[in-house]
Coordinates of C-alpha atoms and ligand atoms in Angstrom, one line a residue:
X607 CA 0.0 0.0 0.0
X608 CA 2.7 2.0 1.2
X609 CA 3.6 2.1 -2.7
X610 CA 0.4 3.6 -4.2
X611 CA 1.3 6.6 -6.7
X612 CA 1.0 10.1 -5.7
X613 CA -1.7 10.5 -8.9
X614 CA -3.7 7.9 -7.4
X615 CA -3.9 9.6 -4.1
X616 CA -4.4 13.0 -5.5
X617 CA -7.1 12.1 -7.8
X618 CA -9.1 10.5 -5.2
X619 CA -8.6 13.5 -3.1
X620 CA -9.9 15.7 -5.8
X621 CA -12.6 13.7 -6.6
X622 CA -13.9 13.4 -2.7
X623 CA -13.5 17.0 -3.2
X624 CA -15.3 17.7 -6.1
X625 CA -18.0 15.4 -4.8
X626 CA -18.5 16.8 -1.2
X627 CA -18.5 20.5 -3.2
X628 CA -21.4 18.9 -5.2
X629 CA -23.3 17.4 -2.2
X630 CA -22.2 21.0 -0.4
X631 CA -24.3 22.8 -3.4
X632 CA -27.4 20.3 -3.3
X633 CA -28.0 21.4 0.8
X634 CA -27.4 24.6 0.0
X635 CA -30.5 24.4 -2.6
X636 CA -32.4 22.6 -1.2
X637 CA -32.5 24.7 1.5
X638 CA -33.3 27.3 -0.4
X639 CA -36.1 25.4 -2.2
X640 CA -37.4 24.7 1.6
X641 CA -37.5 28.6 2.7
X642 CA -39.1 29.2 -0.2
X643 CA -42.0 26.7 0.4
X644 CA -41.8 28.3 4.3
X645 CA -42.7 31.6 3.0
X646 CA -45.3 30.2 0.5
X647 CA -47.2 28.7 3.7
X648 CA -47.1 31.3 5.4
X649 CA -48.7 33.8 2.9
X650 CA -51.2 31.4 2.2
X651 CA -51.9 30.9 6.1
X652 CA -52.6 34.9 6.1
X653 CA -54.3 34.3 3.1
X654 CA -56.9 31.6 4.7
X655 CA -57.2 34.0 7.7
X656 CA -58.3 37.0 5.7
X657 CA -60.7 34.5 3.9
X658 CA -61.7 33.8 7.3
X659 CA -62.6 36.8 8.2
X660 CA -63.9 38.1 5.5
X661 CA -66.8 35.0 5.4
X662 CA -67.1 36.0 9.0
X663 CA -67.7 39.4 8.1
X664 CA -70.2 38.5 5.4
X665 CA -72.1 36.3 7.6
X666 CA -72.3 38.9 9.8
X667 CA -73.7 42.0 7.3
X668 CA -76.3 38.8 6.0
X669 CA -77.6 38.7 9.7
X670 CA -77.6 42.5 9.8
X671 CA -79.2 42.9 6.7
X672 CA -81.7 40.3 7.4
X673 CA -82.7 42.2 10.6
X674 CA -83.1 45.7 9.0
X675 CA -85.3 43.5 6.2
X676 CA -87.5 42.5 9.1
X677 CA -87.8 45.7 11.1
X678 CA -88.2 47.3 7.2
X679 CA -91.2 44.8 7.2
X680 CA -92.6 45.6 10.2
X681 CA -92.5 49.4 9.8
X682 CA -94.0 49.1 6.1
X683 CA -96.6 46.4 7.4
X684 CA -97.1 49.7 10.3
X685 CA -97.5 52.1 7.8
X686 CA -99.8 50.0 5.5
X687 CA -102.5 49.3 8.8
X688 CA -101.8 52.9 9.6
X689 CA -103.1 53.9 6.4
X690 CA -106.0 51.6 6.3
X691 CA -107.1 53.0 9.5
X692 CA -106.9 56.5 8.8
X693 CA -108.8 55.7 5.8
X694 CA -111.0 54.1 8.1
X695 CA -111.6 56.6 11.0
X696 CA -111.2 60.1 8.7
X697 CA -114.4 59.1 6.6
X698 CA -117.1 59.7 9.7
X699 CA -117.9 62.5 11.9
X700 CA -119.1 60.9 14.8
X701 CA -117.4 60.5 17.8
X702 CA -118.9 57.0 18.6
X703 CA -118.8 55.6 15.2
X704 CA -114.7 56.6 15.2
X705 CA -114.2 54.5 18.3
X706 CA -116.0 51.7 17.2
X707 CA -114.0 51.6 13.8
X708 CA -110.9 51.8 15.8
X709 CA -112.0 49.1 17.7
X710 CA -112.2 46.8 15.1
X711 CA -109.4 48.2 13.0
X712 CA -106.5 47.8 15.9
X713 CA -107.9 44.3 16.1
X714 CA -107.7 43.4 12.8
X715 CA -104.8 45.8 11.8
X716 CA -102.1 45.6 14.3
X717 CA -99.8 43.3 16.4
X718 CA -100.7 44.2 19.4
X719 CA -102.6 41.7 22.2
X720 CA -103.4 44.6 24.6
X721 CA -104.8 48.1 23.2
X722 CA -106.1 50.7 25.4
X723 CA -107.6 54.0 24.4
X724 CA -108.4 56.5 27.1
X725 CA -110.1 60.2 26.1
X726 CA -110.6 63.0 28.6
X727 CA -114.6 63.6 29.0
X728 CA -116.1 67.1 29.6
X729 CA -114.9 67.2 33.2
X730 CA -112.0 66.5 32.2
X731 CA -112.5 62.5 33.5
X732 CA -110.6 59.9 31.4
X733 CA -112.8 57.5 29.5
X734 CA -112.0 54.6 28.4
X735 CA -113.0 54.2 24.8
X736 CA -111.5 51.4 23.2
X737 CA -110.0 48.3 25.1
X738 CA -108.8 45.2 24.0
X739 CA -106.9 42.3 26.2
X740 CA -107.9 43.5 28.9
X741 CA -109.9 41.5 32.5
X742 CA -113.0 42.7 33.3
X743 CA -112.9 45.5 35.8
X744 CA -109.5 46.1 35.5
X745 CA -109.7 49.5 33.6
X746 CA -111.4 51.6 36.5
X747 CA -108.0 50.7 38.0
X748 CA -105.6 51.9 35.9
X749 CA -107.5 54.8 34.9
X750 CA -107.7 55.9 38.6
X751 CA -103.8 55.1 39.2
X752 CA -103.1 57.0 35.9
X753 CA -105.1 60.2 36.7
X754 CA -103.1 59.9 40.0
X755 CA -99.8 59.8 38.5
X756 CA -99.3 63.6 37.9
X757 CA -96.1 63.1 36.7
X758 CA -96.9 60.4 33.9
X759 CA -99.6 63.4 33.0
X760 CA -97.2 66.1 32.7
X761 CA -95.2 64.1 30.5
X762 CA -97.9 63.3 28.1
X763 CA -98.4 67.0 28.2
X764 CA -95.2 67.7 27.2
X765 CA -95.6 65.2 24.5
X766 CA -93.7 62.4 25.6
X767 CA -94.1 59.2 24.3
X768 CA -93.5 55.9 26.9
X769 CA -91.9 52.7 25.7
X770 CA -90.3 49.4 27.0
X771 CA -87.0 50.5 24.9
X772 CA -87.0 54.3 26.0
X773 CA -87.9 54.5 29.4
X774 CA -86.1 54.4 32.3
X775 CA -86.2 51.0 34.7
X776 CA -88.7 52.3 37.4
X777 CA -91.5 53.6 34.7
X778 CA -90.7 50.3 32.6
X779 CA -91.9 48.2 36.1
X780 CA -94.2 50.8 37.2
X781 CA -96.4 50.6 33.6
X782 CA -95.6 46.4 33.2
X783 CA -97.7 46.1 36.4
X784 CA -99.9 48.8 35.6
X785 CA -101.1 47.3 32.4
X786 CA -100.4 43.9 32.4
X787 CA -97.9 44.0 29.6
X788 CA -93.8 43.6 28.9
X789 CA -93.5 45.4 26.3
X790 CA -95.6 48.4 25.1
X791 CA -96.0 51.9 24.2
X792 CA -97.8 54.9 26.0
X793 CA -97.9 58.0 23.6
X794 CA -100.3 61.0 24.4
X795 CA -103.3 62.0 21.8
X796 CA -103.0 66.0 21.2
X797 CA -105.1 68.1 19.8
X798 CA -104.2 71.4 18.9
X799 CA -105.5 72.5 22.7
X800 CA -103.5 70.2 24.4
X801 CA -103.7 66.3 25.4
X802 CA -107.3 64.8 24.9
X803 CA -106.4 61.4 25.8
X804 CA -103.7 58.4 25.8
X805 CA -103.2 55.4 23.8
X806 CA -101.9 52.4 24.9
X807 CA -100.5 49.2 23.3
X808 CA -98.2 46.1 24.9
X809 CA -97.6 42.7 24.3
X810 CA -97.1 40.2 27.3
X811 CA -95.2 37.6 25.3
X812 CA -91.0 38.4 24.9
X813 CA -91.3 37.1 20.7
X814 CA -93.3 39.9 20.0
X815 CA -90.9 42.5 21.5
X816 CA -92.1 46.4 20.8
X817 CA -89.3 47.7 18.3
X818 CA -88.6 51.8 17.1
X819 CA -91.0 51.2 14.4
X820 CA -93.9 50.4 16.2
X821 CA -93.0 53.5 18.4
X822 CA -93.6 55.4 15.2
X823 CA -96.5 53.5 13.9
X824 CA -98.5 54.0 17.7
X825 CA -97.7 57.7 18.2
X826 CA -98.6 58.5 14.3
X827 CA -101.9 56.5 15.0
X828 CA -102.5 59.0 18.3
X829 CA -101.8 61.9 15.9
X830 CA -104.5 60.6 13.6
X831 CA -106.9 60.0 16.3
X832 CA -106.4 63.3 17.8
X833 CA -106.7 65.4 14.0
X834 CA -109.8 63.0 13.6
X835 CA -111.6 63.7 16.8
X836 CA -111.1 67.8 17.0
X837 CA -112.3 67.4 13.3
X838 CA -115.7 65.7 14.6
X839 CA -115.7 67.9 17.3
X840 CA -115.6 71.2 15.2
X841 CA -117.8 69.5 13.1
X842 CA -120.5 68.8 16.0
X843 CA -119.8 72.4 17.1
X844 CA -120.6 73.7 13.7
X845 CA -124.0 71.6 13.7
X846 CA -124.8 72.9 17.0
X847 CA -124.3 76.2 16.4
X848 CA -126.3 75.8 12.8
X849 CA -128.9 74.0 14.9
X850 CA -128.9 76.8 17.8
X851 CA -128.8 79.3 14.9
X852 CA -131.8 77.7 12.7
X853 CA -133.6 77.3 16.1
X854 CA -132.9 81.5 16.7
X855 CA -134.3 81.9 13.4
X856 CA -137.3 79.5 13.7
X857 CA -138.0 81.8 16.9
X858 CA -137.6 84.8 15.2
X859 CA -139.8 84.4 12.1
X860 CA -142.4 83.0 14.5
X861 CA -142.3 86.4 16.6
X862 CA -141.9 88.5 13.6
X863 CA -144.7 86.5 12.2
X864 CA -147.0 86.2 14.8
X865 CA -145.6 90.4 15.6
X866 CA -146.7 91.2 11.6
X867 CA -150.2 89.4 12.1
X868 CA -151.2 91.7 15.1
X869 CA -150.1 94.6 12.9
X870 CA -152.5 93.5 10.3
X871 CA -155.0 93.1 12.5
X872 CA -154.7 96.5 13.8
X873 CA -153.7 98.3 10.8
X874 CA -157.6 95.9 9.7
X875 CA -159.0 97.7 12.5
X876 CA -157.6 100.5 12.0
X877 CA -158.9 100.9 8.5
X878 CA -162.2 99.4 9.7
X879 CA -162.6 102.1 12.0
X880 CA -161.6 104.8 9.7
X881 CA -164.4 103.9 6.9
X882 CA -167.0 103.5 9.5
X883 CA -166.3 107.1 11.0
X884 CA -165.4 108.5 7.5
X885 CA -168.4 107.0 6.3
X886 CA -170.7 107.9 9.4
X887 CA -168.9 111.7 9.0
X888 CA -169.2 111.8 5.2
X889 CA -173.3 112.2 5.4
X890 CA -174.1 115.2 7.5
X891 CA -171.0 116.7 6.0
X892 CA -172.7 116.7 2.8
X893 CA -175.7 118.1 4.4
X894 CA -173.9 121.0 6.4
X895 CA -172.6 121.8 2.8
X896 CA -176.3 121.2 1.2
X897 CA -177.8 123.6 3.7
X898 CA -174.7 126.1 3.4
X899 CA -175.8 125.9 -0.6
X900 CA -179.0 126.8 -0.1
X901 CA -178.7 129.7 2.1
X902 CA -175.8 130.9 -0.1
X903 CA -178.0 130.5 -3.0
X904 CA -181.0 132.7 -1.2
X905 CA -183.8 129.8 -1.8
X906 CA -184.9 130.5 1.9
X907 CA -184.9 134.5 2.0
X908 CA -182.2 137.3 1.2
X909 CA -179.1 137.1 3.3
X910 CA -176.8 139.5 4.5
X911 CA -173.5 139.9 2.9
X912 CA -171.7 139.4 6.2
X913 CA -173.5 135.7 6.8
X914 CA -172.8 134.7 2.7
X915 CA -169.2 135.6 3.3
X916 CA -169.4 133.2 6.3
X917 CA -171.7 130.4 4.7
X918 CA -168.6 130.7 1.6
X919 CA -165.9 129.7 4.5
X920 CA -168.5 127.2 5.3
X921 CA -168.5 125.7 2.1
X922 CA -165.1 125.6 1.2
X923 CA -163.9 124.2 4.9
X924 CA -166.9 121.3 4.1
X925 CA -165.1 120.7 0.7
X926 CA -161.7 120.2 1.9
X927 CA -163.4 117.9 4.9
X928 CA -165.3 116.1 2.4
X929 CA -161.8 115.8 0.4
X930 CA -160.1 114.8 3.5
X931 CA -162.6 111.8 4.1
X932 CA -162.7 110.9 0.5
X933 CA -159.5 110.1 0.8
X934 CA -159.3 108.6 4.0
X935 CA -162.1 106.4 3.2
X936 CA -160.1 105.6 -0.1
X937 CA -157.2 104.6 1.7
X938 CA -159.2 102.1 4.2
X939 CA -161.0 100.6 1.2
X940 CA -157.9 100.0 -0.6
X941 CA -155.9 98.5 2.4
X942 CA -159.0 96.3 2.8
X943 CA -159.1 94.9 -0.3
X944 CA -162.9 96.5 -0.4
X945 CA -161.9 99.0 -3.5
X946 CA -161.3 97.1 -6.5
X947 CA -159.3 98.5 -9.5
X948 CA -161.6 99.1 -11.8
X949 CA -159.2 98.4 -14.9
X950 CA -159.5 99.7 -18.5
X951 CA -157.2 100.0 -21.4
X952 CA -155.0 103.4 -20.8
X953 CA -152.4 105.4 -22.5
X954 CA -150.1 106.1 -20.6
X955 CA -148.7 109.7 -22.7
X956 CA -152.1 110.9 -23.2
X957 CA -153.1 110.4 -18.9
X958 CA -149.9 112.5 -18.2
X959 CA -150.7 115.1 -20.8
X960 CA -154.4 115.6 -19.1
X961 CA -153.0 115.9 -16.1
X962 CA -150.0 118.4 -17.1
X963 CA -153.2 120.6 -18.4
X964 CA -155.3 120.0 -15.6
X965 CA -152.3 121.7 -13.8
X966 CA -150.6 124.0 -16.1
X967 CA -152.5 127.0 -14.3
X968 CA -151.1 126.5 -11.1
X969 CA -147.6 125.8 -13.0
X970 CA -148.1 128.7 -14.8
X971 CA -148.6 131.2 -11.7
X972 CA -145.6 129.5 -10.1
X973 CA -143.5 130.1 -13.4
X974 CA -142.4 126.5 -13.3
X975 CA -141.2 125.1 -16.3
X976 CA -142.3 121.3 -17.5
X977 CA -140.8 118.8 -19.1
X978 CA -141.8 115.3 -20.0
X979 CA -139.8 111.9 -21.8
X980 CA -142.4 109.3 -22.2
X981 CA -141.0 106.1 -24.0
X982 CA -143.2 105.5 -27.2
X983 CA -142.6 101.9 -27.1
X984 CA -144.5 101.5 -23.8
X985 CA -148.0 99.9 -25.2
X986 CA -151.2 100.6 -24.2
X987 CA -151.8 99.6 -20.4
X988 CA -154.6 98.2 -18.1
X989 CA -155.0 100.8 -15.0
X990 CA -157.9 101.9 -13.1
X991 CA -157.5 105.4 -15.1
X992 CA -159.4 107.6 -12.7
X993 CA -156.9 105.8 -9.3
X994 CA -154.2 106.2 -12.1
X995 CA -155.0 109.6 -12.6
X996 CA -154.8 110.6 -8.8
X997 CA -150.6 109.6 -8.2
X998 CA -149.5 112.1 -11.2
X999 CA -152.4 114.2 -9.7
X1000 CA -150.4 114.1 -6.4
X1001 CA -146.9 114.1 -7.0
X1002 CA -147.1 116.8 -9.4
X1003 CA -149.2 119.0 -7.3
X1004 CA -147.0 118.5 -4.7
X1005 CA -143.8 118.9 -6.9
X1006 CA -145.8 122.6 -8.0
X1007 CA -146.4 122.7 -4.1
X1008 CA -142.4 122.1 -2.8
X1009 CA -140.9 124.2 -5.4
X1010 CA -139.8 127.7 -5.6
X1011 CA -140.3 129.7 -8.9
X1012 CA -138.6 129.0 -12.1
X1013 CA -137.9 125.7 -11.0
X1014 CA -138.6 122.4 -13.3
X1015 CA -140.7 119.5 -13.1
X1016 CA -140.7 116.6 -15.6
X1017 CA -142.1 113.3 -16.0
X1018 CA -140.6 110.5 -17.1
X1019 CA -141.5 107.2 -18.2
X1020 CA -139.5 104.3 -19.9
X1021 CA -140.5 100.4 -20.5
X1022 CA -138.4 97.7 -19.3
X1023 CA -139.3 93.9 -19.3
X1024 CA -143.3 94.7 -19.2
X1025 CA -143.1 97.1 -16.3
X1026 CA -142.9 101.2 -17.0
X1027 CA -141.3 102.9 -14.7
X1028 CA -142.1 106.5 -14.1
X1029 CA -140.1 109.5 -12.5
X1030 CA -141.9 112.6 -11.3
X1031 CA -139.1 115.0 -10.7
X1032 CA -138.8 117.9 -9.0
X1033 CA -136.0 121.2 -8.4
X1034 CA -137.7 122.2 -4.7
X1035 CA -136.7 122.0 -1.6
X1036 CA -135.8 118.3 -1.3
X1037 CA -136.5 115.8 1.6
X1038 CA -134.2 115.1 4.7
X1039 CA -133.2 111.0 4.7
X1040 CA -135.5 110.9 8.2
X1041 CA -138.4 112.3 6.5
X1042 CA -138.2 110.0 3.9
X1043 CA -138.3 106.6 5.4
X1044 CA -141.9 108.8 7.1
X1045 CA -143.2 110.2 4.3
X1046 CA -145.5 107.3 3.3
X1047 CA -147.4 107.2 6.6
X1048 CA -150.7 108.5 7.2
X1049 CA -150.6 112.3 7.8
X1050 CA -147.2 112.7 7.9
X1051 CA -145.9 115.9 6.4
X1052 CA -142.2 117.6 7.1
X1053 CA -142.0 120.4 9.4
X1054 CA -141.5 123.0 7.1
X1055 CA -142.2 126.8 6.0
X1056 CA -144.5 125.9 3.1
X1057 CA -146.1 123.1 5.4
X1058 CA -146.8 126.1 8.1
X1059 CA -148.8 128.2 5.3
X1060 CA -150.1 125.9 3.2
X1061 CA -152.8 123.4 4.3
X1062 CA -152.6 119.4 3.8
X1063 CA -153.3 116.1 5.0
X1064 CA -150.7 114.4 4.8
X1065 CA -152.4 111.7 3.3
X1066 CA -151.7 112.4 -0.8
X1067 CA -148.5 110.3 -0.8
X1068 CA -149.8 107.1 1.3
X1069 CA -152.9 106.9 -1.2
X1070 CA -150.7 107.3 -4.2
X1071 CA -148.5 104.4 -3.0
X1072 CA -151.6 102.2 -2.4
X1073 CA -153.0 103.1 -5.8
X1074 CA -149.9 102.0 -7.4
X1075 CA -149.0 98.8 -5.3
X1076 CA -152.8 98.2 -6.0
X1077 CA -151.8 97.9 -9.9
X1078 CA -148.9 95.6 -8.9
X1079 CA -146.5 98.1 -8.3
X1080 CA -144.6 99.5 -6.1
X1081 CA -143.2 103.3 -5.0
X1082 CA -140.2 105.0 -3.5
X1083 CA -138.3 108.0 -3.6
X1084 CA -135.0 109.9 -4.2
X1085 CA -134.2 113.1 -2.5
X1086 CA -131.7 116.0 -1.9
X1087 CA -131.9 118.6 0.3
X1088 CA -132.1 122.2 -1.3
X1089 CA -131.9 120.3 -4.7
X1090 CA -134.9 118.3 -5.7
X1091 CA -137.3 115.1 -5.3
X1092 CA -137.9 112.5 -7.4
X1093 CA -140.5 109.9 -7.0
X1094 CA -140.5 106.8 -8.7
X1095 CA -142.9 104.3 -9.2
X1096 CA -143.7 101.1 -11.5
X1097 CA -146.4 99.8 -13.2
X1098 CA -146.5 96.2 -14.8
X1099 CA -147.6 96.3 -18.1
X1100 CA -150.7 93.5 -18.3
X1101 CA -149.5 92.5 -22.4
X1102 CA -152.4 90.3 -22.9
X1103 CA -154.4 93.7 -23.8
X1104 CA -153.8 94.8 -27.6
X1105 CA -155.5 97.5 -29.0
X1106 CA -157.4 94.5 -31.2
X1107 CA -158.1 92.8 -28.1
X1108 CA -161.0 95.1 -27.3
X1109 CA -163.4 92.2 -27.3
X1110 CA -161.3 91.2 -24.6
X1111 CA -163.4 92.3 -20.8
X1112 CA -162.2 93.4 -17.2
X1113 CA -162.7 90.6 -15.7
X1114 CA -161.6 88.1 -18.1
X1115 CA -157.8 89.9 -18.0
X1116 CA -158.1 90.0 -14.6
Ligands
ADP771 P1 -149.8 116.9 1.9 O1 -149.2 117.4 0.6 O2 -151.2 117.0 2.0 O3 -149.0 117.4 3.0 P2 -148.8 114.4 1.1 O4 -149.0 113.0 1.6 O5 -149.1 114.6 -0.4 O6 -149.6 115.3 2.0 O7 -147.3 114.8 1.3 C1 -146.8 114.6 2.6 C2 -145.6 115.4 2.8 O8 -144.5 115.0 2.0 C3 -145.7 116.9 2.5 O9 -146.4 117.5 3.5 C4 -144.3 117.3 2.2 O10 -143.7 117.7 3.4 C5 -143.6 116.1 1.7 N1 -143.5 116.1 0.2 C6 -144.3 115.5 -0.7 N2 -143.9 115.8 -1.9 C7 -142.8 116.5 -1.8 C8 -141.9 117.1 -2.8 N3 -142.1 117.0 -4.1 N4 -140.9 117.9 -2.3 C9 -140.7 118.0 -1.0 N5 -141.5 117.5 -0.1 C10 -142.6 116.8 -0.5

């Protein structure tokens, strides 16, 4: 051995070298290969872990989500049996039929077992007027422990709503054993006055736990029933007042008719007595002024000068007492219905001419001027001409009467779906607005100069307006002080009278 080469030992040193440089390169890549794999691992552990939590995570939102869903549900399901209830309740007016349809609407509508409505009465008691789920008996008790509990009040006042997830642990306990009930809500009904009552709803079981949303869907409900109720309430005060008011008026008319019967039956007797004392004066009047005749005349013997003069005074006072009583009895027969209109075909232009000459005399001593605008259109008319003849008589002898020279009177008359109406105007003195709501009366006349020195009866204008309301018309009057009357007056035209319809008699247009 001791004899192998050099070569041979140096070769086999190289090539357990070379070899153990190899094997020394392998580990070292292999090595590397295994931190590689470590590092792999452990990104894909984190990796798994953020999976992780990320399904966690998802699983978690799901649950979340599903929850919101439900109370989402809930509060829509709320909403829709709020809606269906307003519906129900805002389509009457009376009080008692509202409860009664909430009665059956919470039932029917809501998820409630217990349901408690409580309103404040007159004197200001709280009545219960719905409530469901609960014992007999047991609501005299808890509306005597509420009315006690000032506090629970005030906060109703102050519009505080109660529930099992908003209120403190004592008024939690205190309401549970009040009502019955672990979860609930206890929300104030308002009106715009203040709090008219409570409502209450609970459940006893813990599945059916009272969430935000039915917090919401119980105090919009007490809203409604509060807007509701002061609706039916104004309503009912409305009605009572129309009913108080139609009652008033019922009273009234029955006053003011049975008030206008006894002035009929007195203005009746009134005019009664006026014909029968007219009528019992009217005869020896018209023998005073027979006798006076006959003196004046001389049939029974010559008479002095002295006793004519005073028989004349006799005559002429007879004739304006016979005039007096004419009229008078005129008015009485008219008012009674005992005068009737004695009607004839009339034209209208020609009556106001006769008249205007029957009184251009006195016009023309007065220096009045005249002036007349009769429509030509208006037809031939049936009126009781010699009544017809007596208002232009009047007015315009009192329009010669009332004003001062050179004044003006005219007449006019103008046709207007069948009815003429006629002005007789004046420039005179005019008439106060208290003397004209009087002027119509019975022997009324305004205080006046020319009323001082000239004599009247005050009875011209009242027969006048009879005459005409006796032809279907009627009469009234425009004035100015210092500037002029005017007297106005209509007159239907009856058309059924043509100037061919001559066959035609009273009584048949009549
Ligand atoms: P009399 O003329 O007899 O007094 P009337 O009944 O005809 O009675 O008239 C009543 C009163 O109405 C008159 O006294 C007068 O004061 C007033 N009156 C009537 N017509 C006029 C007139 N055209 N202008 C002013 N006053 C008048």
């Amino acid at each position: 051995m001791g004899n192998l080469s050099p070569y041979l030992l140096l070769s086999t040193g190289l090539f357990a070298f070379i070899t153990l440089g190899v094997l020394l390169l392998l580990i070292i890549d292999k090595s590397e290969k295994i931190n590689k794999l470590r590092s792999s691992l452990t990104t894909l552990k984190n990796s798994f872990n953020d999976l992780d939590e990320q399904a966690k995570l998802i699983v978690k939102t799901d649950l979340d989500l599903n929850k919101a869903q439900e109370e989402l549900d809930k509060r829509l399901g709320g909403l829709d049996a709020l809606q269906k209830i307003s519906r129900l309740i805002s389509t009457t007016l009376d009080e008692g039929e509202i409860f009664s349809r909430l009665q059956d609407a919470l039932l029917t509508n809501l998820p409630f077992e217990k349901n408690l409505i409580l309103i404040y009465d007159e004197e200001r008691n709280l009545c219960s007027r719905v409530a469901l789920g609960f014992a007999d008996g047991r609501i005299p008790t808890i509306v005597a422990d509420l009315e006690k509990d000032s506090g629970m009040i005030t906060s109703f006042e102050e519009r505080h709503t109660f529930s099992s997830i908003n209120s403190p642990k004592p008024r939690r306990e205190y309401i549970n054993q009040l009502l019955g009930v672990e979860h609930f809500v206890f929300t104030p009904i308002l009106s715009q006055k203040g709090i008219i009552g409570v409502v209450f709803v609970g459940n006893q079981s813990n599945a059916a736990a009272i969430t935000q949303g039915d917090e919401e869907v119980v105090s919009i409900l007490a809203s409604q029933i509060g807007q509701t109720l002061e609706n039916a309430r104004l309503f009912e005060q409305v009605f009572r007042s129309r009913q108080i008011l139609e009652a008033k008026v019922h009273d009234r008319t029955n006053q003011l008719e049975s008030a206008l019967k006894e002035v009929q039956d007195i203005s009746k007797t009134k005019s009664e007595f006026i014909y029968a004392v007219s009528h019992e004066l009217r005869t020896p009047l018209t023998s005073i002024k027979g006798y006076a005749s006959i003196l004046m005349a001389g049939k029974l013997g010559d008479i002095p000068d002295k006793v004519r003069e005073r028989l004349g005074k006799i005559n002429t006072h007879s004739d304006n007492l016979v005039k007096l009583i004419n009229d008078l009895l005129d008015i009485s027969r008219i008012e009674s219905g005992r005068v009737e209109m004695k009607m004839t075909k009339c034209n209208l232009i020609e009556m106001i001419e006769n008249v205007h000459d029957l009184l251009t005399p006195q016009m023309k001593e007065r220096s009045l001027n005249w002036a007349s605008n009769i429509d030509s259109t208006i037809p031939n008319m049936l009126l009781d001409s010699s009544q017809a003849d007596r208002i232009f008589i009047n007015l315009i002898s009192n329009a010669i009467k009332f004003t001062p020279e050179d004044g003006t009177i005219s007449v006019n008359a103008r046709l207007n779906n069948d009815v003429v109406t006629v002005e007789v105007s004046d420039t005179g003195i005019g008439i106060s607005e208290e003397d004209i709501v009087r002027l119509f009366d019975e022997f009324y006349r305004v205080d006046n100069q020319i009323n001082q020195n000239v004599k009247g009866t005050g009875l011209g204008l009242s027969l006048a307006k009879k005459i005409v309301e006796a032809h279907g018309g009627r009469m009234w009057i425009t004035s100015k002080l210092n500037e002029g009357t005017t007297f106005h007056f209509t007159l239907p035209v009856k058309q059924s009278l043509t100037d061919n319809d001559s066959s035609t008699t009273e009584e048949e247009i009549l």
